[in-house]
Short mmCIF file of C-alpha atoms in Angstrom, two decimals:
data_model
loop_
_atom_site.label_atom_id
_atom_site.label_comp_id
_atom_site.label_asym_id
_atom_site.label_seq_id
_atom_site.Cartn_x
_atom_site.Cartn_y
_atom_site.Cartn_z
CA MET A 28 -44.43 98.24 205.22
CA VAL A 29 -42.05 96.23 203.02
CA ASP A 30 -40.02 95.35 206.12
CA SER A 31 -43.15 94.07 207.86
CA PHE A 32 -44.11 91.85 204.92
CA GLU A 33 -40.60 90.44 204.66
CA ARG A 34 -40.34 89.74 208.41
CA ALA A 35 -43.75 88.08 208.39
CA LYS A 36 -42.75 85.89 205.43
CA GLN A 37 -39.71 84.65 207.37
CA GLN A 38 -41.91 83.68 210.34
CA ILE A 39 -44.61 81.78 208.44
CA LYS A 40 -44.59 78.00 208.40
CA LEU A 41 -46.72 76.84 205.48
CA GLU A 42 -48.05 73.56 206.79
CA THR A 43 -51.78 73.57 206.00
CA GLU A 44 -53.65 74.41 202.82
CA MET A 45 -55.27 77.39 204.58
CA GLU A 46 -51.85 78.77 205.57
CA LYS A 47 -50.70 78.38 201.96
CA LYS A 48 -53.79 80.25 200.68
CA ILE A 49 -53.24 83.08 203.16
CA ASP A 50 -49.58 83.28 202.15
CA THR A 51 -50.56 83.46 198.47
CA SER A 52 -52.93 86.36 199.25
CA TYR A 53 -50.28 88.23 201.25
CA GLN A 54 -47.71 87.71 198.51
CA GLY A 55 -50.15 89.19 195.98
CA ILE A 56 -50.51 92.31 198.14
CA TYR A 57 -46.72 92.45 198.59
CA LYS A 58 -46.15 92.28 194.82
CA GLN A 59 -48.67 95.10 194.25
CA PHE A 60 -46.90 97.24 196.84
CA VAL A 61 -43.51 96.59 195.21
CA GLU A 62 -44.97 97.57 191.82
CA ILE A 63 -46.28 100.83 193.29
CA MET A 64 -42.83 101.55 194.74
CA ARG A 65 -41.24 100.80 191.38
CA SER A 66 -43.68 103.15 189.61
CA LEU A 67 -42.61 105.89 192.05
CA HIS A 68 -38.95 105.14 191.24
CA VAL A 69 -38.24 103.77 194.71
CA ALA A 70 -35.57 101.07 194.83
CA ALA A 71 -33.70 99.13 197.50
CA VAL A 72 -30.24 100.37 198.49
CA PRO A 73 -27.54 97.99 197.20
CA THR A 74 -25.83 96.38 200.19
CA VAL A 75 -24.20 92.95 200.39
CA GLY A 76 -20.87 92.94 198.61
CA LYS A 77 -20.83 96.74 198.27
CA PRO A 78 -18.46 99.12 200.08
CA PHE A 79 -19.92 100.45 203.33
CA ASP A 80 -21.21 103.99 202.79
CA PRO A 81 -22.27 105.78 206.01
CA LYS A 82 -24.61 107.97 203.95
CA MET A 83 -26.53 104.88 202.81
CA HIS A 84 -25.81 102.19 205.39
CA GLU A 85 -26.24 102.02 209.14
CA ALA A 86 -23.73 99.65 210.74
CA ILE A 87 -25.19 97.12 213.18
CA ALA A 88 -22.00 95.16 213.84
CA ARG A 89 -18.49 94.71 212.58
CA GLU A 90 -17.38 91.22 211.65
CA GLU A 91 -14.37 89.64 209.97
CA SER A 92 -15.01 87.65 206.82
CA ASN A 93 -12.94 85.33 204.66
CA GLU A 94 -15.30 86.06 201.77
CA PHE A 95 -15.31 89.87 201.81
CA LYS A 96 -12.56 92.49 202.20
CA GLU A 97 -12.50 95.05 205.01
CA GLY A 98 -15.16 97.74 204.60
CA ILE A 99 -17.54 95.62 202.51
CA VAL A 100 -21.11 94.99 203.72
CA ILE A 101 -21.45 91.25 204.38
CA GLN A 102 -25.06 91.04 205.62
CA GLU A 103 -28.25 93.06 205.37
CA PHE A 104 -30.60 93.06 208.35
CA ARG A 105 -33.15 95.55 207.04
CA ARG A 106 -33.33 97.12 203.61
CA GLY A 107 -32.96 100.81 202.91
CA PHE A 108 -34.61 102.63 200.03
CA LEU A 109 -33.73 105.30 197.48
CA SER A 110 -35.96 107.51 195.37
CA TRP A 111 -34.41 109.29 192.42
CA ARG A 112 -31.00 108.70 194.05
CA SER A 113 -31.95 110.38 197.33
CA LEU A 114 -32.11 108.26 200.47
CA ILE A 115 -35.52 107.53 201.98
CA LYS A 116 -34.37 105.13 204.69
CA THR A 117 -30.92 103.79 205.56
CA CYS A 118 -30.39 100.06 205.48
CA ASN A 119 -29.03 98.15 208.44
CA GLY A 120 -26.11 95.89 207.70
#
């Protein structure tokens, strides 16, 4: 569900007042959902700038970077989540 909200947010162009009102409503729902996740001790898996861990990360591509050393995640495509330090969903990076 978090993924869906985040993808939708990236697609929205806020041009009219009505679109801005709808976005505000959706963001309120998103914030409530994030608070519920937090209350259940669910957190996003740390990714960008962290060493690749096949137990936590699912590789989508391999790319050279001048900014990061070999074996470091340089981009996150979809977040993964942990609960009490156990993996709920791998992240794609």
